[in-house]
């Protein structure tokens, strides 16, 4: 991708979807493909799933630990999702943005609303939808990471979450991973090029106008 000349203002890419719609795989690939995009690693009170590692997928913590972080103001946002607490640590986000880097958040709509409320100009919200509810159910069962009652609960909640897609800037239907990924990458690339995120534009325009041929 073509990079703009000069310093850019970092953006926050907020990606939400119901559990199982593929947002985690899409997010991880976008971060892997872009050196100046960082993933915000959330803290959570839920227990690690098989294969998850503390500090990689999440910072796993107990409720008192989470509550004291929240009380200290360590979170940019936090919310209760599926009966567990999830929060985005503020410090790594602030230092990434200050260094002109972008940050991707894999967070629910409640958290996305909080971040947008705090810094609307710096946020881009993308919602990932499954093509059908049957497809979502199939994916949740196929990944076999949760117990059947947990899956049933997540599916039930998915209806309420999907409703929130209406307030997002972009919506991607994940019926084909490669196409969905390409859509996500295009959104990210275009948003990086917004004039408001590229303060160097004013100087370049002044320079160009002053250049006499
Ligand atoms: P899971 O337990 O399946 O990893 O995540 C459950 C939900 O919590 C997902 O919708 C995920 O996007 C959301 N989530 C993960 N981290 C955060 C966070 O830091 N803040 C908020 N608000 N939601 C989060």
PDB file of C-alpha atoms and ligand atoms in Angstrom:
ATOM      1  CA  UNK A   1       0.000   0.000   0.000  1.00  0.00           C
ATOM      2  CA  UNK A   2       1.138   3.554  -0.669  1.00  0.00           C
ATOM      3  CA  UNK A   3       2.124   5.420   2.445  1.00  0.00           C
ATOM      4  CA  UNK A   4       1.438   9.098   2.775  1.00  0.00           C
ATOM      5  CA  UNK A   5       4.498  11.347   3.049  1.00  0.00           C
ATOM      6  CA  UNK A   6       5.063  12.568   6.613  1.00  0.00           C
ATOM      7  CA  UNK A   7       3.501  12.059  10.021  1.00  0.00           C
ATOM      8  CA  UNK A   8      -0.005  10.732  10.238  1.00  0.00           C
ATOM      9  CA  UNK A   9      -2.454  10.926  13.109  1.00  0.00           C
ATOM     10  CA  UNK A  10      -3.051   7.368  14.368  1.00  0.00           C
ATOM     11  CA  UNK A  11      -6.563   5.935  14.166  1.00  0.00           C
ATOM     12  CA  UNK A  12      -8.522   3.482  16.284  1.00  0.00           C
ATOM     13  CA  UNK A  13     -10.161   0.705  14.304  1.00  0.00           C
ATOM     14  CA  UNK A  14     -13.008  -0.758  16.352  1.00  0.00           C
ATOM     15  CA  UNK A  15     -14.203  -4.133  15.117  1.00  0.00           C
ATOM     16  CA  UNK A  16     -17.309  -5.768  16.566  1.00  0.00           C
ATOM     17  CA  UNK A  17     -19.471  -8.754  15.739  1.00  0.00           C
ATOM     18  CA  UNK A  18     -21.383 -11.471  17.502  1.00  0.00           C
ATOM     19  CA  UNK A  19     -19.180 -14.318  18.729  1.00  0.00           C
ATOM     20  CA  UNK A  20     -18.267 -16.664  15.888  1.00  0.00           C
ATOM     21  CA  UNK A  21     -18.676 -14.253  12.956  1.00  0.00           C
ATOM     22  CA  UNK A  22     -14.944 -14.318  12.260  1.00  0.00           C
ATOM     23  CA  UNK A  23     -13.855 -10.961  13.634  1.00  0.00           C
ATOM     24  CA  UNK A  24     -10.888 -12.370  15.527  1.00  0.00           C
ATOM     25  CA  UNK A  25      -9.361 -14.085  12.459  1.00  0.00           C
ATOM     26  CA  UNK A  26      -9.948 -10.997  10.313  1.00  0.00           C
ATOM     27  CA  UNK A  27      -8.433  -8.706  12.946  1.00  0.00           C
ATOM     28  CA  UNK A  28      -5.369 -10.847  13.544  1.00  0.00           C
ATOM     29  CA  UNK A  29      -4.633 -11.057   9.835  1.00  0.00           C
ATOM     30  CA  UNK A  30      -4.976  -7.290   9.364  1.00  0.00           C
ATOM     31  CA  UNK A  31      -2.522  -6.702  12.214  1.00  0.00           C
ATOM     32  CA  UNK A  32      -0.108  -9.326  10.855  1.00  0.00           C
ATOM     33  CA  UNK A  33      -0.153  -7.635   7.429  1.00  0.00           C
ATOM     34  CA  UNK A  34       0.413  -4.063   8.672  1.00  0.00           C
ATOM     35  CA  UNK A  35       3.538  -3.178  10.639  1.00  0.00           C
ATOM     36  CA  UNK A  36       2.111   0.084  11.977  1.00  0.00           C
ATOM     37  CA  UNK A  37      -1.154  -1.417  13.206  1.00  0.00           C
ATOM     38  CA  UNK A  38      -1.216  -2.805  16.756  1.00  0.00           C
ATOM     39  CA  UNK A  39      -3.778  -5.036  18.392  1.00  0.00           C
ATOM     40  CA  UNK A  40      -5.124  -3.835  21.717  1.00  0.00           C
ATOM     41  CA  UNK A  41      -4.855  -6.799  24.099  1.00  0.00           C
ATOM     42  CA  UNK A  42      -7.830  -6.656  26.448  1.00  0.00           C
ATOM     43  CA  UNK A  43      -8.021  -7.707  30.060  1.00  0.00           C
ATOM     44  CA  UNK A  44     -10.797 -10.145  30.903  1.00  0.00           C
ATOM     45  CA  UNK A  45     -12.214 -12.059  33.847  1.00  0.00           C
ATOM     46  CA  UNK A  46     -13.208 -15.019  31.677  1.00  0.00           C
ATOM     47  CA  UNK A  47     -11.048 -18.133  31.819  1.00  0.00           C
ATOM     48  CA  UNK A  48      -8.651 -18.935  28.988  1.00  0.00           C
ATOM     49  CA  UNK A  49      -9.870 -21.298  26.270  1.00  0.00           C
ATOM     50  CA  UNK A  50      -7.660 -24.164  25.165  1.00  0.00           C
ATOM     51  CA  UNK A  51      -4.812 -22.734  23.119  1.00  0.00           C
ATOM     52  CA  UNK A  52      -5.138 -19.196  24.483  1.00  0.00           C
ATOM     53  CA  UNK A  53      -2.092 -17.684  26.145  1.00  0.00           C
ATOM     54  CA  UNK A  54      -1.996 -15.010  28.830  1.00  0.00           C
ATOM     55  CA  UNK A  55      -0.769 -11.762  27.262  1.00  0.00           C
ATOM     56  CA  UNK A  56      -1.383 -12.933  23.681  1.00  0.00           C
ATOM     57  CA  UNK A  57      -5.175 -13.268  23.288  1.00  0.00           C
ATOM     58  CA  UNK A  58      -6.006 -11.547  26.570  1.00  0.00           C
ATOM     59  CA  UNK A  59      -4.584 -10.536  29.905  1.00  0.00           C
ATOM     60  CA  UNK A  60      -6.519 -13.005  32.046  1.00  0.00           C
ATOM     61  CA  UNK A  61      -7.331 -11.654  35.484  1.00  0.00           C
ATOM     62  CA  UNK A  62      -9.698 -12.271  38.381  1.00  0.00           C
ATOM     63  CA  UNK A  63     -12.590  -9.972  39.198  1.00  0.00           C
ATOM     64  CA  UNK A  64     -10.907  -8.090  42.084  1.00  0.00           C
ATOM     65  CA  UNK A  65      -7.873  -7.494  39.845  1.00  0.00           C
ATOM     66  CA  UNK A  66     -10.108  -6.242  37.045  1.00  0.00           C
ATOM     67  CA  UNK A  67     -12.092  -4.036  39.397  1.00  0.00           C
ATOM     68  CA  UNK A  68      -9.004  -2.389  40.825  1.00  0.00           C
ATOM     69  CA  UNK A  69      -7.708  -1.664  37.299  1.00  0.00           C
ATOM     70  CA  UNK A  70     -11.101  -0.118  36.463  1.00  0.00           C
ATOM     71  CA  UNK A  71     -11.089   1.928  39.696  1.00  0.00           C
ATOM     72  CA  UNK A  72      -7.576   3.235  38.925  1.00  0.00           C
ATOM     73  CA  UNK A  73      -8.796   4.423  35.524  1.00  0.00           C
ATOM     74  CA  UNK A  74      -6.485   2.012  33.678  1.00  0.00           C
ATOM     75  CA  UNK A  75      -9.103   1.249  31.001  1.00  0.00           C
ATOM     76  CA  UNK A  76      -9.981   3.283  27.956  1.00  0.00           C
ATOM     77  CA  UNK A  77     -13.309   1.446  28.088  1.00  0.00           C
ATOM     78  CA  UNK A  78     -14.682  -1.622  29.720  1.00  0.00           C
ATOM     79  CA  UNK A  79     -17.930  -3.576  29.619  1.00  0.00           C
ATOM     80  CA  UNK A  80     -19.607  -6.710  30.864  1.00  0.00           C
ATOM     81  CA  UNK A  81     -20.165  -9.186  28.025  1.00  0.00           C
ATOM     82  CA  UNK A  82     -21.714 -12.648  28.456  1.00  0.00           C
ATOM     83  CA  UNK A  83     -21.430 -12.185  32.246  1.00  0.00           C
ATOM     84  CA  UNK A  84     -17.661 -11.507  32.150  1.00  0.00           C
ATOM     85  CA  UNK A  85     -15.725  -8.241  32.296  1.00  0.00           C
ATOM     86  CA  UNK A  86     -13.611  -7.102  29.364  1.00  0.00           C
ATOM     87  CA  UNK A  87     -11.564  -3.918  29.165  1.00  0.00           C
ATOM     88  CA  UNK A  88      -9.021  -2.201  26.914  1.00  0.00           C
ATOM     89  CA  UNK A  89      -5.901  -1.044  28.805  1.00  0.00           C
ATOM     90  CA  UNK A  90      -5.382   2.659  28.135  1.00  0.00           C
ATOM     91  CA  UNK A  91      -1.585   3.080  28.360  1.00  0.00           C
ATOM     92  CA  UNK A  92      -0.521   0.961  25.325  1.00  0.00           C
ATOM     93  CA  UNK A  93      -3.167   2.650  23.155  1.00  0.00           C
ATOM     94  CA  UNK A  94      -2.039   6.130  24.127  1.00  0.00           C
ATOM     95  CA  UNK A  95       1.607   5.414  23.420  1.00  0.00           C
ATOM     96  CA  UNK A  96       0.806   3.781  20.055  1.00  0.00           C
ATOM     97  CA  UNK A  97      -1.310   6.745  18.945  1.00  0.00           C
ATOM     98  CA  UNK A  98       1.306   9.240  20.157  1.00  0.00           C
ATOM     99  CA  UNK A  99       3.876   7.428  18.009  1.00  0.00           C
ATOM    100  CA  UNK A 100       1.613   7.759  14.944  1.00  0.00           C
ATOM    101  CA  UNK A 101       0.629   4.103  14.996  1.00  0.00           C
ATOM    102  CA  UNK A 102      -2.895   2.716  14.607  1.00  0.00           C
ATOM    103  CA  UNK A 103      -4.676   0.454  17.078  1.00  0.00           C
ATOM    104  CA  UNK A 104      -7.206  -2.260  16.340  1.00  0.00           C
ATOM    105  CA  UNK A 105      -9.766  -3.184  18.999  1.00  0.00           C
ATOM    106  CA  UNK A 106     -11.727  -6.442  18.930  1.00  0.00           C
ATOM    107  CA  UNK A 107     -14.450  -5.223  21.284  1.00  0.00           C
ATOM    108  CA  UNK A 108     -18.203  -5.330  21.721  1.00  0.00           C
ATOM    109  CA  UNK A 109     -20.566  -2.478  20.780  1.00  0.00           C
ATOM    110  CA  UNK A 110     -20.760  -1.116  24.347  1.00  0.00           C
ATOM    111  CA  UNK A 111     -16.991  -0.662  24.446  1.00  0.00           C
ATOM    112  CA  UNK A 112     -16.913   0.750  20.910  1.00  0.00           C
ATOM    113  CA  UNK A 113     -19.506   3.376  21.921  1.00  0.00           C
ATOM    114  CA  UNK A 114     -17.348   4.425  24.885  1.00  0.00           C
ATOM    115  CA  UNK A 115     -14.230   4.856  22.741  1.00  0.00           C
ATOM    116  CA  UNK A 116     -16.160   6.806  20.102  1.00  0.00           C
ATOM    117  CA  UNK A 117     -17.599   9.015  22.850  1.00  0.00           C
ATOM    118  CA  UNK A 118     -14.070   9.851  24.042  1.00  0.00           C
ATOM    119  CA  UNK A 119     -12.413  10.437  20.643  1.00  0.00           C
ATOM    120  CA  UNK A 120     -14.935  10.463  17.779  1.00  0.00           C
ATOM    121  CA  UNK A 121     -12.527  11.848  15.144  1.00  0.00           C
ATOM    122  CA  UNK A 122      -9.999   9.088  15.724  1.00  0.00           C
ATOM    123  CA  UNK A 123     -12.394   6.129  15.489  1.00  0.00           C
ATOM    124  CA  UNK A 124     -13.524   3.937  12.619  1.00  0.00           C
ATOM    125  CA  UNK A 125     -16.182   1.352  13.466  1.00  0.00           C
ATOM    126  CA  UNK A 126     -16.550  -1.857  11.470  1.00  0.00           C
ATOM    127  CA  UNK A 127     -19.187  -4.497  12.188  1.00  0.00           C
ATOM    128  CA  UNK A 128     -18.784  -8.063  10.902  1.00  0.00           C
ATOM    129  CA  UNK A 129     -22.035  -9.903  10.164  1.00  0.00           C
ATOM    130  CA  UNK A 130     -22.531 -13.604   9.464  1.00  0.00           C
ATOM    131  CA  UNK A 131     -24.456 -14.343   6.237  1.00  0.00           C
ATOM    132  CA  UNK A 132     -27.160 -16.230   8.199  1.00  0.00           C
ATOM    133  CA  UNK A 133     -27.868 -17.146  11.807  1.00  0.00           C
ATOM    134  CA  UNK A 134     -27.597 -20.832  10.838  1.00  0.00           C
ATOM    135  CA  UNK A 135     -24.072 -20.139   9.593  1.00  0.00           C
ATOM    136  CA  UNK A 136     -23.187 -18.419  12.870  1.00  0.00           C
ATOM    137  CA  UNK A 137     -24.498 -21.378  14.835  1.00  0.00           C
ATOM    138  CA  UNK A 138     -22.478 -23.800  12.661  1.00  0.00           C
ATOM    139  CA  UNK A 139     -19.289 -21.817  13.225  1.00  0.00           C
ATOM    140  CA  UNK A 140     -19.761 -21.642  16.983  1.00  0.00           C
ATOM    141  CA  UNK A 141     -20.286 -25.402  17.156  1.00  0.00           C
ATOM    142  CA  UNK A 142     -17.428 -26.142  14.744  1.00  0.00           C
ATOM    143  CA  UNK A 143     -14.839 -24.243  16.757  1.00  0.00           C
ATOM    144  CA  UNK A 144     -15.819 -26.424  19.735  1.00  0.00           C
ATOM    145  CA  UNK A 145     -14.131 -24.081  22.197  1.00  0.00           C
ATOM    146  CA  UNK A 146     -17.112 -23.595  24.458  1.00  0.00           C
ATOM    147  CA  UNK A 147     -19.589 -25.859  26.241  1.00  0.00           C
ATOM    148  CA  UNK A 148     -23.057 -26.270  24.630  1.00  0.00           C
ATOM    149  CA  UNK A 149     -24.790 -24.034  27.202  1.00  0.00           C
ATOM    150  CA  UNK A 150     -22.202 -21.295  26.608  1.00  0.00           C
ATOM    151  CA  UNK A 151     -22.742 -21.593  22.836  1.00  0.00           C
ATOM    152  CA  UNK A 152     -26.517 -21.393  23.273  1.00  0.00           C
ATOM    153  CA  UNK A 153     -26.098 -18.267  25.397  1.00  0.00           C
ATOM    154  CA  UNK A 154     -23.802 -16.632  22.830  1.00  0.00           C
ATOM    155  CA  UNK A 155     -26.268 -17.369  20.023  1.00  0.00           C
ATOM    156  CA  UNK A 156     -29.122 -15.892  22.005  1.00  0.00           C
ATOM    157  CA  UNK A 157     -27.117 -12.734  22.642  1.00  0.00           C
ATOM    158  CA  UNK A 158     -26.103 -12.528  18.990  1.00  0.00           C
ATOM    159  CA  UNK A 159     -29.549 -11.164  18.085  1.00  0.00           C
ATOM    160  CA  UNK A 160     -29.080  -8.144  20.345  1.00  0.00           C
ATOM    161  CA  UNK A 161     -25.533  -7.576  19.098  1.00  0.00           C
ATOM    162  CA  UNK A 162     -26.465  -7.771  15.419  1.00  0.00           C
ATOM    163  CA  UNK A 163     -28.981  -4.985  15.949  1.00  0.00           C
ATOM    164  CA  UNK A 164     -26.043  -2.704  16.782  1.00  0.00           C
ATOM    165  CA  UNK A 165     -24.582  -3.070  13.278  1.00  0.00           C
ATOM    166  CA  UNK A 166     -26.917  -0.253  12.223  1.00  0.00           C
ATOM    167  CA  UNK A 167     -24.850   2.348  14.065  1.00  0.00           C
ATOM    168  CA  UNK A 168     -21.437   1.326  12.673  1.00  0.00           C
ATOM    169  CA  UNK A 169     -19.548   3.159   9.905  1.00  0.00           C
ATOM    170  CA  UNK A 170     -18.962   0.012   7.855  1.00  0.00           C
ATOM    171  CA  UNK A 171     -20.541  -3.430   7.728  1.00  0.00           C
ATOM    172  CA  UNK A 172     -18.866  -6.485   6.213  1.00  0.00           C
ATOM    173  CA  UNK A 173     -20.686  -9.779   5.633  1.00  0.00           C
ATOM    174  CA  UNK A 174     -18.255 -12.602   6.288  1.00  0.00           C
ATOM    175  CA  UNK A 175     -19.538 -15.201   3.826  1.00  0.00           C
ATOM    176  CA  UNK A 176     -16.094 -15.597   2.264  1.00  0.00           C
ATOM    177  CA  UNK A 177     -13.020 -14.969   4.395  1.00  0.00           C
ATOM    178  CA  UNK A 178     -10.725 -13.665   1.631  1.00  0.00           C
ATOM    179  CA  UNK A 179     -13.319 -11.240   0.288  1.00  0.00           C
ATOM    180  CA  UNK A 180     -14.241 -10.069   3.788  1.00  0.00           C
ATOM    181  CA  UNK A 181     -10.545  -9.554   4.544  1.00  0.00           C
ATOM    182  CA  UNK A 182     -10.047  -7.597   1.342  1.00  0.00           C
ATOM    183  CA  UNK A 183     -13.000  -5.335   2.264  1.00  0.00           C
ATOM    184  CA  UNK A 184     -11.559  -4.761   5.726  1.00  0.00           C
ATOM    185  CA  UNK A 185      -8.101  -3.935   4.356  1.00  0.00           C
ATOM    186  CA  UNK A 186      -9.613  -1.469   1.855  1.00  0.00           C
ATOM    187  CA  UNK A 187     -11.561   0.277   4.613  1.00  0.00           C
ATOM    188  CA  UNK A 188      -8.405   0.569   6.714  1.00  0.00           C
ATOM    189  CA  UNK A 189      -6.312   1.864   3.814  1.00  0.00           C
ATOM    190  CA  UNK A 190      -8.898   4.478   2.835  1.00  0.00           C
ATOM    191  CA  UNK A 191      -9.373   5.664   6.411  1.00  0.00           C
ATOM    192  CA  UNK A 192      -5.617   6.154   6.791  1.00  0.00           C
ATOM    193  CA  UNK A 193      -5.724   8.504   3.815  1.00  0.00           C
ATOM    194  CA  UNK A 194      -8.384  10.823   5.243  1.00  0.00           C
ATOM    195  CA  UNK A 195      -7.147  14.382   5.056  1.00  0.00           C
ATOM    196  CA  UNK A 196      -7.899  15.066   8.714  1.00  0.00           C
ATOM    197  CA  UNK A 197      -5.485  12.264   9.686  1.00  0.00           C
ATOM    198  CA  UNK A 198      -2.708  13.675   7.545  1.00  0.00           C
ATOM    199  CA  UNK A 199      -1.686  17.109   8.843  1.00  0.00           C
ATOM    200  CA  UNK A 200       1.191  17.258   6.337  1.00  0.00           C
ATOM    201  CA  UNK A 201      -1.371  17.917   3.570  1.00  0.00           C
ATOM    202  CA  UNK A 202      -1.681  21.619   4.493  1.00  0.00           C
ATOM    203  CA  UNK A 203       2.099  22.127   4.215  1.00  0.00           C
ATOM    204  CA  UNK A 204       2.315  20.281   0.929  1.00  0.00           C
ATOM    205  CA  UNK A 205      -0.513  22.347  -0.550  1.00  0.00           C
ATOM    206  CA  UNK A 206       1.218  25.566   0.584  1.00  0.00           C
ATOM    207  CA  UNK A 207       4.501  24.381  -0.909  1.00  0.00           C
ATOM    208  CA  UNK A 208       2.907  23.391  -4.197  1.00  0.00           C
ATOM    209  CA  UNK A 209       1.137  26.733  -4.508  1.00  0.00           C
ATOM    210  CA  UNK A 210       4.397  28.575  -3.836  1.00  0.00           C
ATOM    211  CA  UNK A 211       6.287  26.612  -6.471  1.00  0.00           C
ATOM    212  CA  UNK A 212       6.491  28.745  -9.571  1.00  0.00           C
ATOM    213  CA  UNK A 213       7.317  27.077 -12.850  1.00  0.00           C
TER     214      UNK A 213
HETATM  215  P1  LIG B   1     -14.653 -13.762  23.742  1.00  0.00           P
HETATM  216  O1  LIG B   1     -14.936 -14.198  25.147  1.00  0.00           O
HETATM  217  O2  LIG B   1     -15.410 -14.588  22.726  1.00  0.00           O
HETATM  218  O3  LIG B   1     -13.177 -13.688  23.439  1.00  0.00           O
HETATM  219  O4  LIG B   1     -15.191 -12.267  23.596  1.00  0.00           O
HETATM  220  C1  LIG B   1     -16.511 -11.969  23.910  1.00  0.00           C
HETATM  221  C2  LIG B   1     -16.843 -10.567  23.454  1.00  0.00           C
HETATM  222  O5  LIG B   1     -16.132  -9.603  24.221  1.00  0.00           O
HETATM  223  C3  LIG B   1     -16.483 -10.295  22.009  1.00  0.00           C
HETATM  224  O6  LIG B   1     -17.580  -9.628  21.400  1.00  0.00           O
HETATM  225  C4  LIG B   1     -15.295  -9.379  22.096  1.00  0.00           C
HETATM  226  O7  LIG B   1     -15.213  -8.514  20.982  1.00  0.00           O
HETATM  227  C5  LIG B   1     -15.621  -8.619  23.359  1.00  0.00           C
HETATM  228  N1  LIG B   1     -14.430  -8.000  23.935  1.00  0.00           N
HETATM  229  C6  LIG B   1     -13.166  -8.482  23.969  1.00  0.00           C
HETATM  230  N2  LIG B   1     -12.347  -7.621  24.559  1.00  0.00           N
HETATM  231  C7  LIG B   1     -13.088  -6.548  24.904  1.00  0.00           C
HETATM  232  C8  LIG B   1     -12.792  -5.297  25.555  1.00  0.00           C
HETATM  233  O8  LIG B   1     -11.670  -4.982  25.924  1.00  0.00           O
HETATM  234  N3  LIG B   1     -13.834  -4.454  25.745  1.00  0.00           N
HETATM  235  C9  LIG B   1     -15.106  -4.738  25.341  1.00  0.00           C
HETATM  236  N4  LIG B   1     -16.037  -3.823  25.549  1.00  0.00           N
HETATM  237  N5  LIG B   1     -15.412  -5.896  24.733  1.00  0.00           N
HETATM  238  C10 LIG B   1     -14.416  -6.788  24.510  1.00  0.00           C
END
